[in-house]
Every structure is written in structure tokens, then in C-alpha cells.
Amino acid sequence: MSTNSSIQPVSPASELLSNTTCQLEEDLSISFSIIFMTVGILSNSPAIAILMKAYQRFRQKYKSSFLLLASALVITDFFGHLINGTIAVFVYASDKDWIYFDKSNILCSIFGICMVFSGLCPLFLGSLMAIERCIGVTKPIFHSTKITTKRVKMMLSEVCFFAVFVALLPILGHRDYKIQASRTWCFYKTDQIKDWEDRFYLLLFAFLGLLALGISFVCNAITGISLLKVKSKSQQHRQGRSHHFEMVIQLLGIMCVSCICWSPFLVTMASIGMNIQDFKDSCERTLFTLRMATWNQILDPWVYILLRKAVLRNLYVCTRRCCGVHVISLHVWELSSIKNSLKVAAISDLPVTEKVTQQTST
């Protein structure tokens, strides 16, 4: 690249560079990218193995659909870390010289599409999982007859295609993804926004993300309230619903992680889209909220790794030893919900005559 020539051709990448710059520590920034990518891949890999093994093991309708959606979410997080992290490390290794290695703006467009897709798709899947569990708890007959594995796969495909469509909207509208002020990532235009279309993309992204979080919160609240009402009923009825607790606990973990990690970035994009705050004055803060959002893809798989039945059972045993039986006895119904989930799954596989015999004997 010649810098001494008096006349230089203007490349598409130079037109997409932000007019503002962020003062970043290069060694710290590239270390963050490498660490995030490595930890994200290492975290999602065992979670994928655990979920796929559980999906092959448990073929009950009430759990297969949840495990299918959970596996899709973790796989999305895995490839989001792999693709976005690889591009980010390459940008740092190339000294962020976009004009040199991306003259045609192809890499920036791919980077922007992946950023939007890997951001919205996990949020959509989290809300879809919350809806699935809410129907399973409040309308079990409808869930067992209508929410089949085939329909869950169709809904999963529709969610992914919709996320891809939103990511491709700027390209379809003959707009380009813009290199951001830090020159380390690409996204919608965020500085000196004068066109309504650029503002629309930011507001659409923020609205869909916050809507997905809101749906997850409402559905998980309804599910939790329904399960809390069950604890005051007979033991037999409680055993019939106890298998839901593990999945609801995992959903609550996903919702908390998503809200903490994604809300700052979504609110920041909405503020920029509504011209409440200037991107030029909040460049470092925006980059910080983006890194917080990246942590969501790292923490999601640990929700499934740590909040499993076996781990919760061992945690109960350790807590019982440390705190004593009298303290834990106040929450015996929580223990029964974990222990009886395996018993319910075993009973559901027995013939009808044996089920009647066991119920009459108890």
C-alpha cells in the first residue's frame, strides 16, 4: 500500500471506516479476543457433548424438545465464538489495516452478518425454550400432542432463518456494514447517523433483542409460579411435575445471564439509534458492552454443565453436610423435585399394568 503517492484510489473499505477512533491498549485488546475465543470454544465443547448425549438418552417428549433447543443454542454460541473470534484475531494480527486486507469490504460484511446473527439467534432460542417450557407446565396435554419433535425442528429452522434475514437486511437494502471506531469489529452504522434506514437497523436489532428477553422473563415467571403452586398439592401430583424443575432452573440461569450480558449493549444500540447518546462520546463504553455480550456465549454452556440433576444432587449432599438436616428440611420439596425426576422417567417407561400396581401399592 503506497502512502507517498499524491493520488490514491479510494477503496470501499476506506469509505466505511469510522471517523472516530477509540484509544485502546493493543496488547490488552488482542489478549481479550484470544482469551474470549479460547474460553468460549472450550466452554461450549463439553456442553454440546453433554446435551447431545442427554438428547440421545432421554427420548421422552417433555424433555427431547427442550434438549434439542438447548443443543441448538450452545452450537450457535460455539460457532459464533469460532467465526467472530477468528476474524477478530485476524484483524488484530493485520494491525487493523482494513484498507489493505479488505479492499472490497467482503470480510467486513461477513463479520457484521455473523455479529448480528450470533447476537439475535441465541436470544430468540432462549425465548423459544421459555415458551416451550411454559406450555409444557401449564398445558401438558397440548404440549404432549402438538409440540412434537418435528414441529420443534420446524420452529428452530424458522427462528434461524429469521435471524439470518435480519442480518442480511442491510445487504438486501444495498447498505454496507461499517467498520466501527475501534477498527476491530463491524456492525450497523453507529456514528453520524443521518439516514432513517441506518437508524431503523439499530432500533430493530435492539427491539428484537429486548423483546426476546421480555418474552423469556414473562414465560419463565408464569412457569415458576405454576410450579410453586404444585408444591402445596399431593405428593403424587408433585411427582408428575417434578421433572420440570431442572429445566426451569436452567432456563432461569439462561435468562439471568442473557439479561446481565446483553441488556447494556442492546440499550446502548437503542440509545444511539434514537440519537439519545452520541457514539463518538461512548466508543469505549460501547466496546465494553460488546465484551459483556460476548460473555453470554461463554456462560450459557456452564448453565447446562453446572445445573444438571447430578450436580444439583451432589450440591444438595454437600449443603446438607455443611448446614445440617434441620436447615434443609424446610425445603424438602425442592429435593424431591430433583430426586423424583429420575423416578418419573423410569415409571413412564413401564407398562400400564405395572404403573397401576405401583400406584395402588403406594
mmCIF file of C-alpha atoms in Angstrom:
data_model
loop_
_atom_site.group_PDB
_atom_site.id
_atom_site.type_symbol
_atom_site.label_atom_id
_atom_site.label_comp_id
_atom_site.label_asym_id
_atom_site.label_seq_id
_atom_site.Cartn_x
_atom_site.Cartn_y
_atom_site.Cartn_z
ATOM 1 C CA MET A 1 0.000 0.000 0.000
ATOM 2 C CA SER A 2 1.572 3.246 -1.115
ATOM 3 C CA THR A 3 1.314 6.164 1.313
ATOM 4 C CA ASN A 4 3.574 8.652 -0.524
ATOM 5 C CA SER A 5 1.571 8.922 -3.711
ATOM 6 C CA SER A 6 -0.255 12.174 -4.240
ATOM 7 C CA ILE A 7 -3.217 10.454 -5.894
ATOM 8 C CA GLN A 8 -4.595 7.247 -4.378
ATOM 9 C CA PRO A 9 -7.606 5.237 -5.423
ATOM 10 C CA VAL A 10 -10.379 5.243 -2.849
ATOM 11 C CA SER A 11 -11.280 1.714 -1.803
ATOM 12 C CA PRO A 12 -14.683 0.729 -0.446
ATOM 13 C CA ALA A 13 -13.091 -0.074 2.906
ATOM 14 C CA SER A 14 -11.771 3.459 3.327
ATOM 15 C CA GLU A 15 -15.253 4.856 2.853
ATOM 16 C CA LEU A 16 -16.613 2.565 5.575
ATOM 17 C CA LEU A 17 -14.026 3.462 8.207
ATOM 18 C CA SER A 18 -15.481 5.334 11.147
ATOM 19 C CA ASN A 19 -14.491 8.962 11.508
ATOM 20 C CA THR A 20 -13.957 8.481 15.241
ATOM 21 C CA THR A 21 -11.313 6.366 16.921
ATOM 22 C CA CYS A 22 -11.078 4.578 20.249
ATOM 23 C CA GLN A 23 -7.937 4.761 22.320
ATOM 24 C CA LEU A 24 -7.271 1.096 23.088
ATOM 25 C CA GLU A 25 -4.353 -0.800 24.544
ATOM 26 C CA GLU A 26 -3.323 -3.078 21.694
ATOM 27 C CA ASP A 27 -1.808 -5.862 23.792
ATOM 28 C CA LEU A 28 -4.783 -5.887 26.156
ATOM 29 C CA SER A 29 -7.325 -5.854 23.326
ATOM 30 C CA ILE A 30 -5.783 -8.714 21.368
ATOM 31 C CA SER A 31 -5.413 -10.667 24.600
ATOM 32 C CA PHE A 32 -9.128 -10.219 25.275
ATOM 33 C CA SER A 33 -10.001 -11.525 21.809
ATOM 34 C CA ILE A 34 -7.779 -14.583 22.114
ATOM 35 C CA ILE A 35 -8.967 -15.363 25.640
ATOM 36 C CA PHE A 36 -12.642 -14.912 24.767
ATOM 37 C CA MET A 37 -12.400 -17.153 21.712
ATOM 38 C CA THR A 38 -10.431 -19.878 23.507
ATOM 39 C CA VAL A 39 -12.565 -19.922 26.652
ATOM 40 C CA GLY A 40 -15.757 -19.800 24.581
ATOM 41 C CA ILE A 41 -14.755 -22.796 22.469
ATOM 42 C CA LEU A 42 -13.563 -24.778 25.495
ATOM 43 C CA SER A 43 -16.768 -23.979 27.396
ATOM 44 C CA ASN A 44 -19.191 -24.831 24.610
ATOM 45 C CA SER A 45 -17.495 -28.076 23.527
ATOM 46 C CA PRO A 46 -18.288 -30.136 26.685
ATOM 47 C CA ALA A 47 -21.765 -28.583 26.877
ATOM 48 C CA ILE A 48 -22.503 -29.760 23.330
ATOM 49 C CA ALA A 49 -21.311 -33.272 24.211
ATOM 50 C CA ILE A 50 -23.423 -33.361 27.404
ATOM 51 C CA LEU A 51 -26.580 -32.115 25.684
ATOM 52 C CA MET A 52 -26.254 -34.398 22.674
ATOM 53 C CA LYS A 53 -25.680 -37.390 24.953
ATOM 54 C CA ALA A 54 -28.713 -36.428 27.046
ATOM 55 C CA TYR A 55 -30.818 -35.989 23.891
ATOM 56 C CA GLN A 56 -29.907 -39.484 22.720
ATOM 57 C CA ARG A 57 -30.568 -40.942 26.177
ATOM 58 C CA PHE A 58 -33.863 -39.290 27.087
ATOM 59 C CA ARG A 59 -36.463 -39.780 24.384
ATOM 60 C CA GLN A 60 -39.475 -38.570 26.395
ATOM 61 C CA LYS A 61 -41.404 -35.871 24.585
ATOM 62 C CA TYR A 62 -41.344 -33.495 27.522
ATOM 63 C CA LYS A 63 -37.561 -33.393 27.540
ATOM 64 C CA SER A 64 -36.468 -34.109 23.967
ATOM 65 C CA SER A 65 -37.765 -30.791 22.628
ATOM 66 C CA PHE A 66 -36.047 -28.829 25.401
ATOM 67 C CA LEU A 67 -32.740 -30.642 24.861
ATOM 68 C CA LEU A 68 -32.988 -30.088 21.104
ATOM 69 C CA LEU A 69 -33.403 -26.327 21.563
ATOM 70 C CA ALA A 70 -30.681 -26.208 24.191
ATOM 71 C CA SER A 71 -28.275 -28.053 21.880
ATOM 72 C CA ALA A 72 -29.058 -25.609 19.070
ATOM 73 C CA LEU A 73 -28.377 -22.648 21.383
ATOM 74 C CA VAL A 74 -24.998 -23.984 22.522
ATOM 75 C CA ILE A 75 -23.983 -24.898 18.961
ATOM 76 C CA THR A 76 -24.880 -21.364 17.860
ATOM 77 C CA ASP A 77 -22.734 -19.956 20.669
ATOM 78 C CA PHE A 78 -19.874 -22.261 19.673
ATOM 79 C CA PHE A 79 -19.795 -21.209 16.021
ATOM 80 C CA GLY A 80 -20.345 -17.579 16.988
ATOM 81 C CA HIS A 81 -17.192 -17.675 19.081
ATOM 82 C CA LEU A 82 -15.273 -19.620 16.454
ATOM 83 C CA ILE A 83 -16.117 -17.406 13.470
ATOM 84 C CA ASN A 84 -16.218 -13.983 15.137
ATOM 85 C CA GLY A 85 -13.198 -14.735 17.304
ATOM 86 C CA THR A 86 -11.141 -15.918 14.345
ATOM 87 C CA ILE A 87 -11.950 -12.793 12.334
ATOM 88 C CA ALA A 88 -11.194 -10.522 15.308
ATOM 89 C CA VAL A 89 -7.809 -12.145 15.927
ATOM 90 C CA PHE A 90 -7.000 -11.874 12.210
ATOM 91 C CA VAL A 91 -7.887 -8.162 12.269
ATOM 92 C CA TYR A 92 -5.571 -7.576 15.218
ATOM 93 C CA ALA A 93 -2.803 -9.637 13.602
ATOM 94 C CA SER A 94 -3.141 -7.493 10.457
ATOM 95 C CA ASP A 95 -2.718 -4.307 12.516
ATOM 96 C CA LYS A 96 -6.368 -3.383 11.824
ATOM 97 C CA ASP A 97 -5.436 -2.216 8.330
ATOM 98 C CA TRP A 98 -8.802 -2.840 6.676
ATOM 99 C CA ILE A 99 -7.858 -0.905 3.557
ATOM 100 C CA TYR A 100 -5.042 -3.361 2.920
ATOM 101 C CA PHE A 101 -6.686 -6.754 3.578
ATOM 102 C CA ASP A 102 -10.354 -5.955 2.826
ATOM 103 C CA LYS A 103 -10.442 -3.585 -0.117
ATOM 104 C CA SER A 104 -13.753 -4.953 -1.388
ATOM 105 C CA ASN A 105 -15.441 -4.932 2.074
ATOM 106 C CA ILE A 106 -16.304 -8.629 1.840
ATOM 107 C CA LEU A 107 -14.744 -9.548 5.189
ATOM 108 C CA CYS A 108 -16.454 -6.655 6.974
ATOM 109 C CA SER A 109 -19.832 -7.712 5.585
ATOM 110 C CA ILE A 110 -19.301 -11.307 6.707
ATOM 111 C CA PHE A 111 -18.154 -10.078 10.126
ATOM 112 C CA GLY A 112 -21.212 -7.849 10.513
ATOM 113 C CA ILE A 113 -23.635 -10.562 9.426
ATOM 114 C CA CYS A 114 -22.096 -13.027 11.891
ATOM 115 C CA MET A 115 -22.195 -10.456 14.692
ATOM 116 C CA VAL A 116 -25.906 -9.784 14.206
ATOM 117 C CA PHE A 117 -26.826 -13.444 13.735
ATOM 118 C CA SER A 118 -24.804 -14.735 16.703
ATOM 119 C CA GLY A 119 -26.343 -11.975 18.808
ATOM 120 C CA LEU A 120 -30.014 -12.392 17.946
ATOM 121 C CA CYS A 121 -30.251 -16.139 17.355
ATOM 122 C CA PRO A 122 -29.304 -17.213 20.932
ATOM 123 C CA LEU A 123 -31.751 -14.670 22.352
ATOM 124 C CA PHE A 124 -34.504 -15.999 20.075
ATOM 125 C CA LEU A 125 -33.701 -19.589 21.069
ATOM 126 C CA GLY A 126 -33.750 -18.678 24.753
ATOM 127 C CA SER A 127 -37.225 -17.179 24.397
ATOM 128 C CA LEU A 128 -38.391 -20.191 22.360
ATOM 129 C CA MET A 129 -37.165 -22.515 25.118
ATOM 130 C CA ALA A 130 -39.043 -20.451 27.707
ATOM 131 C CA ILE A 131 -42.240 -20.643 25.634
ATOM 132 C CA GLU A 132 -41.820 -24.403 25.214
ATOM 133 C CA ARG A 133 -41.428 -24.959 28.962
ATOM 134 C CA CYS A 134 -44.308 -22.625 29.769
ATOM 135 C CA ILE A 135 -46.620 -24.650 27.509
ATOM 136 C CA GLY A 136 -45.258 -27.910 28.919
ATOM 137 C CA VAL A 137 -46.071 -26.864 32.503
ATOM 138 C CA THR A 138 -49.352 -25.007 32.014
ATOM 139 C CA LYS A 139 -50.794 -27.051 29.107
ATOM 140 C CA PRO A 140 -49.245 -30.535 29.387
ATOM 141 C CA ILE A 141 -51.861 -32.278 27.209
ATOM 142 C CA PHE A 142 -51.493 -29.732 24.421
ATOM 143 C CA HIS A 143 -47.703 -29.980 24.724
ATOM 144 C CA SER A 144 -47.645 -33.775 24.525
ATOM 145 C CA THR A 145 -49.926 -33.868 21.464
ATOM 146 C CA LYS A 146 -48.917 -30.770 19.499
ATOM 147 C CA ILE A 147 -45.317 -29.910 20.433
ATOM 148 C CA THR A 148 -43.676 -32.813 18.636
ATOM 149 C CA THR A 149 -40.016 -33.117 17.745
ATOM 150 C CA LYS A 150 -40.825 -32.440 14.102
ATOM 151 C CA ARG A 151 -42.602 -29.203 14.933
ATOM 152 C CA VAL A 152 -39.802 -28.131 17.247
ATOM 153 C CA LYS A 153 -37.319 -28.625 14.423
ATOM 154 C CA MET A 154 -39.534 -26.543 12.141
ATOM 155 C CA MET A 155 -39.721 -23.737 14.718
ATOM 156 C CA LEU A 156 -35.972 -23.955 15.190
ATOM 157 C CA SER A 157 -35.404 -23.587 11.449
ATOM 158 C CA GLU A 158 -37.798 -20.631 11.264
ATOM 159 C CA VAL A 159 -36.028 -18.844 14.113
ATOM 160 C CA CYS A 160 -32.625 -19.348 12.486
ATOM 161 C CA PHE A 161 -33.883 -18.182 9.076
ATOM 162 C CA PHE A 162 -35.433 -15.089 10.650
ATOM 163 C CA ALA A 163 -32.143 -14.247 12.389
ATOM 164 C CA VAL A 164 -30.325 -14.687 9.063
ATOM 165 C CA PHE A 165 -32.890 -12.442 7.354
ATOM 166 C CA VAL A 166 -32.383 -9.658 9.904
ATOM 167 C CA ALA A 167 -28.610 -9.979 9.493
ATOM 168 C CA LEU A 168 -28.921 -9.731 5.706
ATOM 169 C CA LEU A 169 -31.273 -6.723 5.731
ATOM 170 C CA PRO A 170 -28.525 -4.118 5.156
ATOM 171 C CA ILE A 171 -27.139 -6.144 2.251
ATOM 172 C CA LEU A 172 -30.609 -6.550 0.755
ATOM 173 C CA GLY A 173 -31.150 -2.814 1.176
ATOM 174 C CA HIS A 174 -27.868 -2.061 -0.631
ATOM 175 C CA ARG A 175 -26.234 -0.864 2.578
ATOM 176 C CA ASP A 176 -22.853 -1.972 3.849
ATOM 177 C CA TYR A 177 -21.793 -2.947 7.325
ATOM 178 C CA LYS A 178 -19.490 -0.303 8.731
ATOM 179 C CA ILE A 179 -16.104 -0.703 10.364
ATOM 180 C CA GLN A 180 -16.502 0.589 13.920
ATOM 181 C CA ALA A 181 -14.372 3.235 15.623
ATOM 182 C CA SER A 182 -12.056 0.719 17.298
ATOM 183 C CA ARG A 183 -11.470 -0.839 13.847
ATOM 184 C CA THR A 184 -11.778 -4.288 15.417
ATOM 185 C CA TRP A 185 -15.364 -5.212 14.520
ATOM 186 C CA CYS A 186 -18.118 -4.442 12.016
ATOM 187 C CA PHE A 187 -21.730 -3.593 12.688
ATOM 188 C CA TYR A 188 -24.510 -1.272 11.592
ATOM 189 C CA LYS A 189 -23.632 2.396 11.103
ATOM 190 C CA THR A 190 -23.349 3.908 14.589
ATOM 191 C CA ASP A 191 -21.758 7.319 14.106
ATOM 192 C CA GLN A 192 -23.071 10.401 12.294
ATOM 193 C CA ILE A 193 -26.399 8.733 11.529
ATOM 194 C CA LYS A 194 -28.477 10.918 9.233
ATOM 195 C CA ASP A 195 -30.487 8.363 7.269
ATOM 196 C CA TRP A 196 -33.644 6.798 8.717
ATOM 197 C CA GLU A 197 -32.681 3.407 7.306
ATOM 198 C CA ASP A 198 -29.442 3.256 9.298
ATOM 199 C CA ARG A 199 -31.394 4.278 12.392
ATOM 200 C CA PHE A 200 -34.007 1.599 11.652
ATOM 201 C CA TYR A 201 -31.425 -1.228 11.626
ATOM 202 C CA LEU A 202 -30.107 -0.267 15.067
ATOM 203 C CA LEU A 203 -33.577 0.096 16.558
ATOM 204 C CA LEU A 204 -34.745 -3.177 15.003
ATOM 205 C CA PHE A 205 -31.773 -5.061 16.440
ATOM 206 C CA ALA A 206 -32.286 -3.562 19.906
ATOM 207 C CA PHE A 207 -36.061 -4.072 19.820
ATOM 208 C CA LEU A 208 -35.859 -7.741 18.807
ATOM 209 C CA GLY A 209 -33.210 -8.473 21.432
ATOM 210 C CA LEU A 210 -35.108 -6.756 24.245
ATOM 211 C CA LEU A 211 -38.366 -8.366 23.076
ATOM 212 C CA ALA A 212 -36.767 -11.827 23.280
ATOM 213 C CA LEU A 213 -35.546 -11.090 26.815
ATOM 214 C CA GLY A 214 -39.002 -9.818 27.792
ATOM 215 C CA ILE A 215 -40.734 -12.934 26.441
ATOM 216 C CA SER A 216 -38.281 -15.148 28.331
ATOM 217 C CA PHE A 217 -38.932 -13.249 31.558
ATOM 218 C CA VAL A 218 -42.740 -13.460 31.268
ATOM 219 C CA CYS A 219 -42.801 -17.146 30.298
ATOM 220 C CA ASN A 220 -40.320 -18.150 32.998
ATOM 221 C CA ALA A 221 -42.323 -16.183 35.585
ATOM 222 C CA ILE A 222 -45.532 -17.996 34.594
ATOM 223 C CA THR A 223 -43.745 -21.348 34.663
ATOM 224 C CA GLY A 224 -42.164 -20.680 38.046
ATOM 225 C CA ILE A 225 -45.448 -19.564 39.613
ATOM 226 C CA SER A 226 -47.205 -22.653 38.262
ATOM 227 C CA LEU A 227 -44.551 -24.945 39.721
ATOM 228 C CA LEU A 228 -44.628 -23.164 43.071
ATOM 229 C CA LYS A 229 -48.365 -23.800 43.285
ATOM 230 C CA VAL A 230 -47.705 -27.509 42.758
ATOM 231 C CA LYS A 231 -45.669 -27.850 45.963
ATOM 232 C CA SER A 232 -48.760 -27.410 48.146
ATOM 233 C CA LYS A 233 -50.606 -30.264 46.446
ATOM 234 C CA SER A 234 -50.407 -34.019 46.930
ATOM 235 C CA GLN A 235 -47.147 -35.911 46.623
ATOM 236 C CA GLN A 236 -48.446 -37.886 43.636
ATOM 237 C CA HIS A 237 -49.232 -34.726 41.691
ATOM 238 C CA ARG A 238 -45.892 -33.261 42.668
ATOM 239 C CA GLN A 239 -44.036 -36.256 41.288
ATOM 240 C CA GLY A 240 -45.828 -35.815 37.980
ATOM 241 C CA ARG A 241 -44.445 -32.281 37.668
ATOM 242 C CA SER A 242 -41.059 -32.674 39.360
ATOM 243 C CA HIS A 243 -39.157 -33.327 36.131
ATOM 244 C CA HIS A 244 -39.817 -29.736 35.058
ATOM 245 C CA PHE A 245 -37.750 -28.200 37.858
ATOM 246 C CA GLU A 246 -34.343 -28.980 36.389
ATOM 247 C CA MET A 247 -35.231 -27.441 33.039
ATOM 248 C CA VAL A 248 -36.833 -24.382 34.643
ATOM 249 C CA ILE A 249 -33.770 -23.818 36.829
ATOM 250 C CA GLN A 250 -31.617 -23.937 33.704
ATOM 251 C CA LEU A 251 -33.960 -21.518 31.926
ATOM 252 C CA LEU A 252 -33.761 -19.085 34.830
ATOM 253 C CA GLY A 253 -29.978 -19.307 34.649
ATOM 254 C CA ILE A 254 -30.016 -18.602 30.912
ATOM 255 C CA MET A 255 -32.387 -15.664 31.374
ATOM 256 C CA CYS A 256 -30.298 -14.084 34.140
ATOM 257 C CA VAL A 257 -27.078 -14.472 32.157
ATOM 258 C CA SER A 258 -28.666 -13.075 28.984
ATOM 259 C CA CYS A 259 -30.187 -10.083 30.764
ATOM 260 C CA ILE A 260 -26.954 -9.177 32.543
ATOM 261 C CA CYS A 261 -24.741 -9.643 29.487
ATOM 262 C CA TRP A 262 -26.946 -8.365 26.643
ATOM 263 C CA SER A 263 -29.047 -5.592 28.162
ATOM 264 C CA PRO A 264 -26.243 -2.960 28.262
ATOM 265 C CA PHE A 265 -25.336 -3.489 24.602
ATOM 266 C CA LEU A 266 -28.961 -3.533 23.439
ATOM 267 C CA VAL A 267 -29.787 -0.384 25.408
ATOM 268 C CA THR A 268 -26.667 1.310 24.026
ATOM 269 C CA MET A 269 -27.649 0.497 20.438
ATOM 270 C CA ALA A 270 -31.183 1.723 21.072
ATOM 271 C CA SER A 271 -29.828 4.979 22.558
ATOM 272 C CA ILE A 272 -27.618 5.544 19.531
ATOM 273 C CA GLY A 273 -30.493 4.714 17.175
ATOM 274 C CA MET A 274 -32.784 7.209 18.914
ATOM 275 C CA ASN A 275 -29.986 9.782 18.980
ATOM 276 C CA ILE A 276 -30.064 9.898 22.788
ATOM 277 C CA GLN A 277 -26.325 9.432 23.036
ATOM 278 C CA ASP A 278 -23.535 10.087 20.567
ATOM 279 C CA PHE A 279 -21.409 7.132 19.549
ATOM 280 C CA LYS A 280 -18.408 9.438 19.328
ATOM 281 C CA ASP A 281 -18.620 10.126 23.053
ATOM 282 C CA SER A 282 -19.250 6.495 24.080
ATOM 283 C CA CYS A 283 -16.889 4.483 21.907
ATOM 284 C CA GLU A 284 -15.039 2.812 24.791
ATOM 285 C CA ARG A 285 -18.287 2.146 26.642
ATOM 286 C CA THR A 286 -19.821 0.525 23.574
ATOM 287 C CA LEU A 287 -16.809 -1.739 23.199
ATOM 288 C CA PHE A 288 -17.111 -2.665 26.892
ATOM 289 C CA THR A 289 -20.795 -3.577 26.498
ATOM 290 C CA LEU A 290 -19.895 -5.656 23.429
ATOM 291 C CA ARG A 291 -17.412 -7.628 25.510
ATOM 292 C CA MET A 292 -20.111 -8.131 28.140
ATOM 293 C CA ALA A 293 -22.371 -9.555 25.444
ATOM 294 C CA THR A 294 -19.555 -11.895 24.433
ATOM 295 C CA TRP A 295 -19.525 -13.311 27.954
ATOM 296 C CA ASN A 296 -23.093 -14.532 27.399
ATOM 297 C CA GLN A 297 -21.841 -17.108 24.910
ATOM 298 C CA ILE A 298 -19.213 -18.220 27.428
ATOM 299 C CA LEU A 299 -21.556 -18.519 30.418
ATOM 300 C CA ASP A 300 -24.509 -20.159 28.611
ATOM 301 C CA PRO A 301 -22.903 -23.619 28.371
ATOM 302 C CA TRP A 302 -21.914 -23.543 32.049
ATOM 303 C CA VAL A 303 -25.597 -23.219 32.915
ATOM 304 C CA TYR A 304 -26.159 -26.690 31.451
ATOM 305 C CA ILE A 305 -22.919 -28.110 32.836
ATOM 306 C CA LEU A 306 -23.476 -26.952 36.425
ATOM 307 C CA LEU A 307 -27.284 -27.017 36.735
ATOM 308 C CA ARG A 308 -27.744 -30.667 35.893
ATOM 309 C CA LYS A 309 -29.505 -33.216 38.080
ATOM 310 C CA ALA A 310 -26.310 -34.976 39.121
ATOM 311 C CA VAL A 311 -24.572 -31.720 40.015
ATOM 312 C CA LEU A 312 -27.598 -30.410 41.915
ATOM 313 C CA ARG A 313 -27.875 -33.696 43.820
ATOM 314 C CA ASN A 314 -24.213 -33.543 44.835
ATOM 315 C CA LEU A 315 -24.645 -29.899 45.775
ATOM 316 C CA TYR A 316 -27.565 -30.882 47.997
ATOM 317 C CA VAL A 317 -25.485 -33.550 49.727
ATOM 318 C CA CYS A 318 -22.640 -31.095 50.358
ATOM 319 C CA THR A 319 -25.059 -28.451 51.614
ATOM 320 C CA ARG A 320 -26.703 -30.978 53.914
ATOM 321 C CA ARG A 321 -23.377 -31.926 55.420
ATOM 322 C CA CYS A 322 -22.379 -28.300 55.939
ATOM 323 C CA CYS A 323 -25.694 -26.862 57.169
ATOM 324 C CA GLY A 324 -27.375 -29.852 58.781
ATOM 325 C CA VAL A 325 -30.568 -31.751 58.148
ATOM 326 C CA HIS A 326 -32.817 -29.379 60.108
ATOM 327 C CA VAL A 327 -31.979 -26.447 57.826
ATOM 328 C CA ILE A 328 -32.518 -28.382 54.640
ATOM 329 C CA SER A 329 -35.727 -29.997 55.875
ATOM 330 C CA LEU A 330 -37.517 -26.687 55.332
ATOM 331 C CA HIS A 331 -37.030 -27.210 51.613
ATOM 332 C CA VAL A 332 -37.677 -30.908 51.251
ATOM 333 C CA TRP A 333 -39.993 -30.321 48.302
ATOM 334 C CA GLU A 334 -37.053 -28.907 46.322
ATOM 335 C CA LEU A 335 -35.064 -32.084 46.951
ATOM 336 C CA SER A 336 -37.998 -34.258 45.956
ATOM 337 C CA SER A 337 -38.304 -32.380 42.679
ATOM 338 C CA ILE A 338 -34.742 -33.334 41.821
ATOM 339 C CA LYS A 339 -34.807 -36.904 43.093
ATOM 340 C CA ASN A 340 -38.204 -37.839 41.711
ATOM 341 C CA SER A 341 -37.376 -36.667 38.181
ATOM 342 C CA LEU A 342 -35.452 -39.870 37.583
ATOM 343 C CA LYS A 343 -38.239 -41.933 39.163
ATOM 344 C CA VAL A 344 -40.905 -40.338 36.962
ATOM 345 C CA ALA A 345 -38.847 -41.011 33.850
ATOM 346 C CA ALA A 346 -38.485 -44.678 34.879
ATOM 347 C CA ILE A 347 -42.184 -45.069 35.676
ATOM 348 C CA SER A 348 -43.199 -43.531 32.345
ATOM 349 C CA ASP A 349 -41.376 -46.336 30.517
ATOM 350 C CA LEU A 350 -43.237 -49.122 32.407
ATOM 351 C CA PRO A 351 -46.326 -50.904 31.012
ATOM 352 C CA VAL A 352 -49.719 -49.593 32.081
ATOM 353 C CA THR A 353 -50.446 -52.604 34.357
ATOM 354 C CA GLU A 354 -47.214 -52.135 36.282
ATOM 355 C CA LYS A 355 -47.936 -48.401 36.699
ATOM 356 C CA VAL A 356 -51.343 -49.215 38.222
ATOM 357 C CA THR A 357 -49.769 -51.802 40.547
ATOM 358 C CA GLN A 358 -47.129 -49.326 41.765
ATOM 359 C CA GLN A 359 -49.692 -46.586 42.319
ATOM 360 C CA THR A 360 -52.035 -48.890 44.295
ATOM 361 C CA SER A 361 -49.143 -50.187 46.407
ATOM 362 C CA THR A 362 -48.096 -46.647 47.342
#
